[in-house]
mmCIF file of C-alpha atoms and ligand atoms in Angstrom:
data_model
loop_
_atom_site.group_PDB
_atom_site.id
_atom_site.type_symbol
_atom_site.label_atom_id
_atom_site.label_comp_id
_atom_site.label_asym_id
_atom_site.label_seq_id
_atom_site.Cartn_x
_atom_site.Cartn_y
_atom_site.Cartn_z
ATOM 1 C CA MET E 1 83.668 150.847 101.344
ATOM 2 C CA GLU E 2 84.155 152.485 104.741
ATOM 3 C CA ASP E 3 80.377 152.452 105.260
ATOM 4 C CA GLN E 4 80.187 148.704 104.740
ATOM 5 C CA LYS E 5 83.038 148.192 107.197
ATOM 6 C CA ASN E 6 81.140 150.217 109.787
ATOM 7 C CA THR E 7 77.751 148.540 109.261
ATOM 8 C CA GLY E 8 79.118 145.022 109.703
ATOM 9 C CA GLU E 9 78.086 143.853 106.246
ATOM 10 C CA ILE E 10 80.544 141.424 104.666
ATOM 11 C CA SER E 11 80.558 142.030 100.950
ATOM 12 C CA ARG E 12 84.231 141.950 99.874
ATOM 13 C CA VAL E 13 86.013 138.635 100.341
ATOM 14 C CA MET E 14 89.624 137.670 99.616
ATOM 15 C CA VAL E 15 90.279 133.953 98.956
ATOM 16 C CA THR E 16 93.794 132.474 99.053
ATOM 17 C CA GLY E 17 94.265 129.187 97.207
ATOM 18 C CA ALA E 18 91.385 130.320 94.978
ATOM 19 C CA ALA E 19 92.398 128.231 91.954
ATOM 20 C CA GLY E 20 92.493 124.994 93.944
ATOM 21 C CA PHE E 21 89.874 122.320 94.439
ATOM 22 C CA ILE E 22 88.083 123.770 97.507
ATOM 23 C CA GLY E 23 89.084 127.380 96.706
ATOM 24 C CA SER E 24 87.394 127.432 93.305
ATOM 25 C CA HIS E 25 84.112 126.025 94.690
ATOM 26 C CA THR E 26 84.332 128.611 97.477
ATOM 27 C CA CYS E 27 84.738 131.455 94.952
ATOM 28 C CA ASP E 28 81.728 130.161 92.978
ATOM 29 C CA ALA E 29 79.604 130.013 96.152
ATOM 30 C CA LEU E 30 80.633 133.560 97.178
ATOM 31 C CA LEU E 31 79.811 134.944 93.721
ATOM 32 C CA GLN E 32 76.431 133.200 93.789
ATOM 33 C CA LYS E 33 75.728 135.124 96.995
ATOM 34 C CA GLY E 34 76.535 138.410 95.230
ATOM 35 C CA LYS E 35 79.881 139.016 96.970
ATOM 36 C CA THR E 36 82.825 140.838 95.415
ATOM 37 C CA VAL E 37 85.726 138.406 95.400
ATOM 38 C CA THR E 38 89.474 138.559 94.816
ATOM 39 C CA GLY E 39 91.348 135.275 94.478
ATOM 40 C CA ILE E 40 95.061 134.799 95.137
ATOM 41 C CA ASP E 41 96.941 131.679 94.059
ATOM 42 C CA ASN E 42 100.464 130.870 92.869
ATOM 43 C CA LEU E 43 99.041 128.049 90.688
ATOM 44 C CA SER E 44 101.485 125.505 92.167
ATOM 45 C CA THR E 45 98.757 122.838 92.359
ATOM 46 C CA GLY E 46 95.728 124.915 91.348
ATOM 47 C CA SER E 47 94.607 125.766 87.834
ATOM 48 C CA LEU E 48 92.824 128.675 86.179
ATOM 49 C CA ASP E 49 90.540 126.067 84.522
ATOM 50 C CA ASN E 50 88.918 125.641 87.951
ATOM 51 C CA LEU E 51 88.023 129.340 87.906
ATOM 52 C CA ALA E 52 86.409 129.343 84.452
ATOM 53 C CA ASP E 53 82.959 130.188 85.913
ATOM 54 C CA ALA E 54 84.277 132.716 88.434
ATOM 55 C CA LEU E 55 86.289 134.585 85.794
ATOM 56 C CA ARG E 56 83.057 135.330 83.888
ATOM 57 C CA HIS E 57 81.844 137.520 86.774
ATOM 58 C CA ASP E 58 82.599 141.260 86.789
ATOM 59 C CA THR E 59 82.808 141.046 90.561
ATOM 60 C CA PHE E 60 85.687 138.549 90.490
ATOM 61 C CA SER E 61 89.372 139.326 90.056
ATOM 62 C CA PHE E 62 92.397 137.061 90.254
ATOM 63 C CA HIS E 63 96.048 137.648 91.155
ATOM 64 C CA GLN E 64 98.747 135.078 90.597
ATOM 65 C CA ALA E 65 100.772 135.641 93.765
ATOM 66 C CA ASP E 66 102.516 133.705 96.506
ATOM 67 C CA ILE E 67 101.180 134.107 100.053
ATOM 68 C CA CYS E 68 104.774 134.200 101.314
ATOM 69 C CA GLU E 69 105.583 137.396 99.392
ATOM 70 C CA THR E 70 104.884 139.676 102.328
ATOM 71 C CA SER E 71 104.926 143.085 100.646
ATOM 72 C CA LEU E 72 102.922 141.944 97.607
ATOM 73 C CA ILE E 73 100.283 140.347 99.850
ATOM 74 C CA ALA E 74 100.107 143.517 101.973
ATOM 75 C CA LYS E 75 99.595 145.563 98.788
ATOM 76 C CA LEU E 76 96.863 143.243 97.443
ATOM 77 C CA PHE E 77 94.998 143.459 100.752
ATOM 78 C CA ASN E 78 95.430 147.211 100.914
ATOM 79 C CA ASP E 79 94.143 147.648 97.336
ATOM 80 C CA PHE E 80 91.127 145.358 97.831
ATOM 81 C CA GLN E 81 90.216 146.199 101.473
ATOM 82 C CA PRO E 82 88.443 142.883 102.162
ATOM 83 C CA ASP E 83 85.781 142.581 104.845
ATOM 84 C CA ALA E 84 86.726 138.912 105.220
ATOM 85 C CA VAL E 85 89.486 136.562 104.108
ATOM 86 C CA ILE E 86 89.265 132.830 103.487
ATOM 87 C CA HIS E 87 92.735 131.304 103.772
ATOM 88 C CA LEU E 88 92.973 128.012 101.879
ATOM 89 C CA ALA E 89 96.395 128.250 100.169
ATOM 90 C CA ALA E 90 98.732 125.585 101.506
ATOM 91 C CA LEU E 91 101.322 122.968 100.752
ATOM 92 C CA VAL E 92 98.743 120.162 100.831
ATOM 93 C CA SER E 93 100.854 117.065 100.259
ATOM 94 C CA VAL E 94 101.676 115.258 103.510
ATOM 95 C CA PRO E 95 104.670 113.351 102.009
ATOM 96 C CA ILE E 96 106.163 116.505 100.422
ATOM 97 C CA ALA E 97 105.713 118.391 103.711
ATOM 98 C CA GLU E 98 107.477 115.514 105.492
ATOM 99 C CA GLU E 99 110.430 115.636 103.100
ATOM 100 C CA ASN E 100 110.620 119.454 103.130
ATOM 101 C CA PRO E 101 109.833 120.588 106.685
ATOM 102 C CA ASP E 102 111.254 124.090 106.075
ATOM 103 C CA GLU E 103 109.047 124.597 103.027
ATOM 104 C CA ASN E 104 106.069 123.288 105.017
ATOM 105 C CA ASP E 105 106.831 125.837 107.760
ATOM 106 C CA ARG E 106 107.319 128.647 105.260
ATOM 107 C CA ILE E 107 104.023 128.105 103.420
ATOM 108 C CA ASN E 108 101.796 126.519 106.053
ATOM 109 C CA VAL E 109 102.820 128.610 109.081
ATOM 110 C CA LEU E 110 104.584 131.780 107.909
ATOM 111 C CA GLY E 111 102.196 132.068 104.946
ATOM 112 C CA THR E 112 99.268 132.033 107.390
ATOM 113 C CA LYS E 113 100.980 134.691 109.504
ATOM 114 C CA THR E 114 101.544 136.901 106.428
ATOM 115 C CA VAL E 115 97.885 136.607 105.387
ATOM 116 C CA ALA E 116 96.616 137.280 108.934
ATOM 117 C CA GLN E 117 98.857 140.330 109.396
ATOM 118 C CA ALA E 118 97.870 141.805 106.030
ATOM 119 C CA ALA E 119 94.203 141.227 106.867
ATOM 120 C CA SER E 120 94.382 142.795 110.319
ATOM 121 C CA THR E 121 96.160 145.862 108.920
ATOM 122 C CA CYS E 122 93.114 146.466 106.679
ATOM 123 C CA ALA E 123 90.675 146.018 109.580
ATOM 124 C CA THR E 124 89.343 142.822 107.982
ATOM 125 C CA LYS E 125 86.553 141.555 110.225
ATOM 126 C CA ARG E 126 86.754 137.799 109.776
ATOM 127 C CA ILE E 127 89.368 135.215 108.803
ATOM 128 C CA VAL E 128 88.428 131.641 107.965
ATOM 129 C CA PHE E 129 91.238 129.099 107.923
ATOM 130 C CA ALA E 130 91.339 125.641 106.299
ATOM 131 C CA SER E 131 92.617 123.426 109.084
ATOM 132 C CA SER E 132 92.540 119.644 108.976
ATOM 133 C CA ALA E 133 91.609 116.468 110.833
ATOM 134 C CA ALA E 134 95.384 115.822 110.687
ATOM 135 C CA VAL E 135 95.692 117.876 113.923
ATOM 136 C CA TYR E 136 94.184 114.906 115.838
ATOM 137 C CA GLY E 137 96.831 112.410 114.690
ATOM 138 C CA ASN E 138 96.073 108.744 115.333
ATOM 139 C CA SER E 139 93.527 109.159 118.134
ATOM 140 C CA GLU E 140 91.312 106.115 118.597
ATOM 141 C CA HIS E 141 88.550 107.972 120.469
ATOM 142 C CA LEU E 142 86.074 108.059 117.620
ATOM 143 C CA PRO E 143 84.144 110.045 116.601
ATOM 144 C CA LEU E 144 86.629 112.871 117.087
ATOM 145 C CA SER E 145 85.164 115.958 118.718
ATOM 146 C CA GLU E 146 86.966 119.302 118.966
ATOM 147 C CA ALA E 147 87.559 118.517 122.660
ATOM 148 C CA GLU E 148 89.814 115.582 121.708
ATOM 149 C CA PRO E 149 93.464 116.399 122.527
ATOM 150 C CA THR E 150 95.438 117.289 119.413
ATOM 151 C CA ASN E 151 98.455 115.135 118.595
ATOM 152 C CA PRO E 152 99.536 115.619 114.986
ATOM 153 C CA ILE E 153 101.905 112.930 113.753
ATOM 154 C CA ASN E 154 103.267 114.705 110.691
ATOM 155 C CA GLN E 155 104.700 118.080 109.688
ATOM 156 C CA TYR E 156 101.546 119.047 107.784
ATOM 157 C CA GLY E 157 99.300 118.435 110.820
ATOM 158 C CA LYS E 158 101.730 120.272 113.112
ATOM 159 C CA ALA E 159 101.692 123.318 110.812
ATOM 160 C CA LYS E 160 97.870 123.350 110.704
ATOM 161 C CA LEU E 161 97.785 123.290 114.510
ATOM 162 C CA GLU E 162 100.401 126.049 114.745
ATOM 163 C CA SER E 163 98.378 128.178 112.302
ATOM 164 C CA GLU E 164 95.256 127.715 114.440
ATOM 165 C CA SER E 165 97.210 128.860 117.514
ATOM 166 C CA LEU E 166 98.525 131.955 115.810
ATOM 167 C CA LEU E 167 95.089 132.912 114.427
ATOM 168 C CA LEU E 168 92.895 132.457 117.530
ATOM 169 C CA PRO E 169 94.373 135.420 119.512
ATOM 170 C CA TYR E 170 93.489 137.832 116.666
ATOM 171 C CA GLU E 171 89.941 138.092 118.020
ATOM 172 C CA LYS E 172 91.145 139.891 121.162
ATOM 173 C CA SER E 173 94.191 141.658 119.782
ATOM 174 C CA HIS E 174 92.751 142.917 116.468
ATOM 175 C CA ALA E 175 88.951 142.415 116.691
ATOM 176 C CA MET E 176 89.241 140.045 113.723
ATOM 177 C CA ILE E 177 87.135 136.909 114.231
ATOM 178 C CA PRO E 178 89.085 133.743 113.380
ATOM 179 C CA THR E 179 87.297 130.535 112.405
ATOM 180 C CA CYS E 180 89.421 127.403 112.028
ATOM 181 C CA LEU E 181 87.574 124.689 110.123
ATOM 182 C CA ARG E 182 89.043 121.193 110.471
ATOM 183 C CA PHE E 183 88.167 119.511 107.179
ATOM 184 C CA PHE E 184 87.967 115.730 107.074
ATOM 185 C CA ASN E 185 88.095 113.968 103.636
ATOM 186 C CA VAL E 186 86.735 116.420 101.099
ATOM 187 C CA TYR E 187 85.778 115.068 97.665
ATOM 188 C CA GLY E 188 84.020 116.271 94.544
ATOM 189 C CA PRO E 189 84.524 117.640 91.042
ATOM 190 C CA ARG E 190 87.855 119.388 90.270
ATOM 191 C CA GLN E 191 89.881 117.301 92.699
ATOM 192 C CA ASP E 192 92.995 116.440 90.722
ATOM 193 C CA PRO E 193 93.220 112.659 90.211
ATOM 194 C CA ASP E 194 96.641 113.035 88.550
ATOM 195 C CA SER E 195 98.216 113.946 91.834
ATOM 196 C CA PRO E 196 99.512 110.859 93.672
ATOM 197 C CA TYR E 197 98.358 112.609 96.847
ATOM 198 C CA SER E 198 94.822 113.171 95.646
ATOM 199 C CA GLY E 199 91.833 111.855 97.582
ATOM 200 C CA VAL E 200 91.022 108.163 97.253
ATOM 201 C CA ILE E 201 87.631 108.961 95.707
ATOM 202 C CA SER E 202 88.988 110.872 92.718
ATOM 203 C CA ILE E 203 91.663 108.220 92.137
ATOM 204 C CA PHE E 204 89.141 105.331 92.303
ATOM 205 C CA SER E 205 86.614 107.257 90.249
ATOM 206 C CA ARG E 206 89.068 107.949 87.454
ATOM 207 C CA ALA E 207 90.176 104.289 87.355
ATOM 208 C CA CYS E 208 86.503 103.253 86.977
ATOM 209 C CA ILE E 209 85.930 105.785 84.175
ATOM 210 C CA GLN E 210 89.015 104.417 82.389
ATOM 211 C CA GLY E 211 87.939 100.792 82.994
ATOM 212 C CA GLU E 212 91.066 100.069 85.059
ATOM 213 C CA PRO E 213 91.188 98.107 88.325
ATOM 214 C CA VAL E 214 91.604 100.139 91.511
ATOM 215 C CA THR E 215 94.297 99.286 94.021
ATOM 216 C CA VAL E 216 93.140 98.845 97.619
ATOM 217 C CA PHE E 217 95.867 98.923 100.266
ATOM 218 C CA GLY E 218 94.751 96.628 103.108
ATOM 219 C CA ASP E 219 91.441 94.778 103.345
ATOM 220 C CA GLY E 220 89.167 97.640 102.210
ATOM 221 C CA HIS E 221 87.367 97.801 105.564
ATOM 222 C CA GLN E 222 89.206 100.975 106.619
ATOM 223 C CA THR E 223 86.815 103.920 106.943
ATOM 224 C CA ARG E 224 86.951 107.601 106.059
ATOM 225 C CA ASP E 225 84.621 110.504 106.822
ATOM 226 C CA PHE E 226 83.918 111.923 103.354
ATOM 227 C CA VAL E 227 82.315 115.357 102.844
ATOM 228 C CA PHE E 228 81.162 116.730 99.500
ATOM 229 C CA VAL E 229 83.040 119.853 98.411
ATOM 230 C CA LYS E 230 79.955 122.005 97.821
ATOM 231 C CA ASP E 231 78.809 121.401 101.409
ATOM 232 C CA ILE E 232 82.271 122.464 102.590
ATOM 233 C CA ALA E 233 82.210 125.581 100.386
ATOM 234 C CA HIS E 234 78.804 126.484 101.807
ATOM 235 C CA ALA E 235 80.080 126.253 105.408
ATOM 236 C CA VAL E 236 83.253 128.185 104.578
ATOM 237 C CA VAL E 237 81.228 130.983 102.961
ATOM 238 C CA ALA E 238 78.768 131.144 105.890
ATOM 239 C CA SER E 239 81.663 131.342 108.375
ATOM 240 C CA ALA E 240 83.225 134.202 106.414
ATOM 241 C CA THR E 241 80.117 136.225 105.566
ATOM 242 C CA ASN E 242 77.575 135.740 108.361
ATOM 243 C CA PRO E 243 78.509 138.478 110.845
ATOM 244 C CA ILE E 244 76.653 136.872 113.745
ATOM 245 C CA LEU E 245 78.457 133.507 113.672
ATOM 246 C CA PRO E 246 81.018 133.114 116.448
ATOM 247 C CA GLY E 247 84.576 132.124 115.529
ATOM 248 C CA GLY E 248 86.540 129.231 117.026
ATOM 249 C CA ILE E 249 87.390 125.706 116.014
ATOM 250 C CA TYR E 250 84.952 123.403 114.229
ATOM 251 C CA ASN E 251 85.102 119.970 112.599
ATOM 252 C CA LEU E 252 83.661 119.910 109.088
ATOM 253 C CA CYS E 253 82.760 116.293 108.583
ATOM 254 C CA SER E 254 79.744 114.105 107.883
ATOM 255 C CA GLY E 255 79.893 111.975 111.046
ATOM 256 C CA THR E 256 79.548 108.819 108.931
ATOM 257 C CA GLY E 257 82.353 106.337 108.265
ATOM 258 C CA ILE E 258 82.403 104.864 104.754
ATOM 259 C CA THR E 259 84.593 101.849 103.999
ATOM 260 C CA LEU E 260 86.624 101.684 100.794
ATOM 261 C CA LEU E 261 84.539 98.628 99.843
ATOM 262 C CA GLU E 262 81.362 100.726 100.173
ATOM 263 C CA LEU E 263 82.988 103.362 97.979
ATOM 264 C CA LEU E 264 83.686 100.673 95.367
ATOM 265 C CA ASP E 265 80.056 99.489 95.548
ATOM 266 C CA ALA E 266 78.844 103.061 94.960
ATOM 267 C CA LEU E 267 81.124 103.387 91.931
ATOM 268 C CA ALA E 268 80.078 99.955 90.620
ATOM 269 C CA SER E 269 76.433 101.046 90.676
ATOM 270 C CA ILE E 270 77.351 103.800 88.199
ATOM 271 C CA HIS E 271 80.131 102.195 86.116
ATOM 272 C CA HIS E 272 78.999 98.718 85.191
ATOM 273 C CA ASP E 273 81.489 95.887 84.580
ATOM 274 C CA ILE E 274 84.380 97.507 86.425
ATOM 275 C CA PRO E 275 87.359 95.147 86.892
ATOM 276 C CA ALA E 276 87.876 93.476 90.286
ATOM 277 C CA PRO E 277 90.060 95.572 92.626
ATOM 278 C CA LEU E 278 93.694 94.661 93.285
ATOM 279 C CA PHE E 279 94.419 94.217 96.993
ATOM 280 C CA LYS E 280 97.910 95.130 98.222
ATOM 281 C CA GLU E 281 99.642 95.193 101.624
ATOM 282 C CA LYS E 282 98.381 97.902 103.993
ATOM 283 C CA ARG E 283 100.598 101.006 103.737
ATOM 284 C CA GLU E 284 102.760 102.000 106.693
ATOM 285 C CA GLY E 285 101.251 105.028 108.494
ATOM 286 C CA ASP E 286 97.770 104.782 106.921
ATOM 287 C CA LEU E 287 95.008 105.388 109.467
ATOM 288 C CA ARG E 288 92.574 102.480 109.931
ATOM 289 C CA HIS E 289 89.572 104.658 110.736
ATOM 290 C CA SER E 290 88.856 108.362 110.570
ATOM 291 C CA LEU E 291 85.563 109.730 111.829
ATOM 292 C CA GLY E 292 84.606 113.199 113.003
ATOM 293 C CA ASP E 293 81.855 114.457 115.280
ATOM 294 C CA PRO E 294 79.999 117.243 113.445
ATOM 295 C CA SER E 295 77.790 118.304 116.422
ATOM 296 C CA ARG E 296 79.539 121.574 117.233
ATOM 297 C CA ALA E 297 79.489 122.841 113.618
ATOM 298 C CA ARG E 298 75.833 121.794 113.382
ATOM 299 C CA GLU E 299 74.777 123.509 116.596
ATOM 300 C CA ILE E 300 76.776 126.734 116.238
ATOM 301 C CA LEU E 301 77.336 127.222 112.500
ATOM 302 C CA GLY E 302 74.176 125.423 111.349
ATOM 303 C CA PHE E 303 76.347 123.149 109.157
ATOM 304 C CA THR E 304 75.144 119.783 107.923
ATOM 305 C CA ALA E 305 76.716 117.703 105.189
ATOM 306 C CA THR E 306 73.509 117.611 103.155
ATOM 307 C CA THR E 307 74.850 115.749 100.125
ATOM 308 C CA SER E 308 74.457 112.006 100.679
ATOM 309 C CA PHE E 309 77.423 109.846 99.755
ATOM 310 C CA ALA E 310 75.563 108.193 96.854
ATOM 311 C CA GLU E 311 74.502 111.598 95.491
ATOM 312 C CA GLY E 312 78.027 113.025 95.835
ATOM 313 C CA ILE E 313 79.514 110.059 93.974
ATOM 314 C CA ARG E 314 76.958 110.523 91.187
ATOM 315 C CA LYS E 315 77.782 114.237 90.922
ATOM 316 C CA LEU E 316 81.466 113.389 90.695
ATOM 317 C CA GLN E 317 80.853 111.661 87.371
ATOM 318 C CA THR E 318 80.013 115.050 85.797
ATOM 319 C CA PRO E 319 83.410 116.612 86.277
ATOM 320 C CA ASN E 320 82.837 120.208 85.168
ATOM 321 C CA GLN E 321 80.468 121.199 87.952
HETATM 322 N N1 LIG P 401 90.990 118.303 100.285
HETATM 323 C C1 LIG P 401 90.896 117.880 101.539
HETATM 324 O O1 LIG P 401 90.341 116.795 101.815
HETATM 325 C C2 LIG P 401 91.435 118.715 102.686
HETATM 326 C C3 LIG P 401 91.385 118.183 103.986
HETATM 327 C C4 LIG P 401 91.882 118.953 105.044
HETATM 328 C C5 LIG P 401 92.371 120.234 104.813
HETATM 329 N N2 LIG P 401 92.432 120.717 103.542
HETATM 330 C C6 LIG P 401 92.978 122.075 103.343
HETATM 331 O O2 LIG P 401 92.094 122.812 102.498
HETATM 332 C C7 LIG P 401 92.857 123.753 101.737
HETATM 333 C C8 LIG P 401 92.536 123.604 100.263
HETATM 334 O O3 LIG P 401 92.937 122.295 99.853
HETATM 335 P P1 LIG P 401 92.557 121.673 98.428
HETATM 336 O O4 LIG P 401 92.213 120.252 98.653
HETATM 337 O O5 LIG P 401 91.632 122.559 97.721
HETATM 338 O O6 LIG P 401 94.002 121.663 97.737
HETATM 339 P P2 LIG P 401 94.490 122.353 96.389
HETATM 340 O O7 LIG P 401 95.929 121.942 96.190
HETATM 341 O O8 LIG P 401 93.558 122.079 95.283
HETATM 342 O O9 LIG P 401 94.427 123.908 96.779
HETATM 343 C C9 LIG P 401 95.477 124.625 97.388
HETATM 344 C C10 LIG P 401 95.710 125.861 96.535
HETATM 345 O O10 LIG P 401 96.707 126.680 97.145
HETATM 346 C C11 LIG P 401 97.602 127.145 96.139
HETATM 347 N N3 LIG P 401 98.886 127.439 96.801
HETATM 348 C C12 LIG P 401 99.755 126.558 97.345
HETATM 349 N N4 LIG P 401 100.809 127.222 97.874
HETATM 350 C C13 LIG P 401 100.583 128.545 97.649
HETATM 351 C C14 LIG P 401 101.316 129.719 97.960
HETATM 352 N N5 LIG P 401 102.505 129.656 98.587
HETATM 353 N N6 LIG P 401 100.812 130.906 97.574
HETATM 354 C C15 LIG P 401 99.617 130.991 96.918
HETATM 355 N N7 LIG P 401 98.889 129.899 96.595
HETATM 356 C C16 LIG P 401 99.362 128.691 96.964
HETATM 357 C C17 LIG P 401 97.689 126.014 95.132
HETATM 358 O O11 LIG P 401 98.117 126.421 93.836
HETATM 359 C C18 LIG P 401 96.246 125.518 95.129
HETATM 360 O O12 LIG P 401 95.471 126.180 94.154
HETATM 361 C C19 LIG P 401 94.307 123.522 102.097
HETATM 362 O O13 LIG P 401 94.688 124.439 103.104
HETATM 363 C C20 LIG P 401 94.321 122.110 102.651
HETATM 364 O O14 LIG P 401 95.389 121.898 103.548
HETATM 365 C C21 LIG P 401 91.974 119.997 102.470
#
């Protein structure tokens, strides 16, 4: 183990939020690359079903644990001695974070601090953090580049920004390279459509499968920058395991705005005879357009969202991928 730490090879990776939507795809991608992986998750929104493939690997282990339990997290890191950590565990619901700002702070800021401190104590070389486009708030300068001033408008976005700020200095103070990836709208298999806070794609997709009408809030011309989960997992894994990639802040987005009406067209091409959508009043606080600029991640990390929207929507119809 010590030898690997000294040679710069990244072979042991810790993943927090491993049983979640993005976490489980990330574990699968790491295992496919031959890495030894330990997943941590308290299963608050995640499920062991998502890890069915990962759990078949001898090189995968799982611990049901809360990232806020400081001494347990320190022990898990000390036992595993990761070369890199991918920190995805979070309170992900914007409305719940809004109603429970202390809980949002505890999980989304202090939880990040606990993970980062445990990692640095074990001389972990890289930490990759799941940040969010929510740090930009309602900016109208589209597409959003990383140079756009941050102005989060909710507790969740504020906590993501605070986590970025506490992670970035680790490069100088602890020689641990932090990479903060600002995800836009991630979609794909295993996203939980039962959650009222789930992505619009999984909610629409499930309605189509069940032959029910979808509800569109507003006129349907609002746009989102959707990225397929396996493309995200690929970028996350590269950021954690490629020792020559520089850290910093990167948007992970497609750079293409898709309207909700285009999403419905894509679903209609797969599910024939779907009922007409129900249009309701635009919801207070909903963004009209969200669009990221992926240039920096493309130029520095070599990231491109390779899965076309039509292909991603088709793959979504085979849920156990
Ligand atoms: N899905 C998106 O479009 C999107 C966009 C921007 C950012 N993100 C971020 O990506 C990360 C993963 O999100 P996701 O969509 O996979 O959500 P998810 O809910 O499927 O995954 C989060 C996981 O973290 C676990 N978790 C929550 N609190 C925990 C705690 N205190 N201790 C241990 N585990 C805990 C949950 O059980 C869950 O498995 C999150 O940090 C989220 O904020 C996601």
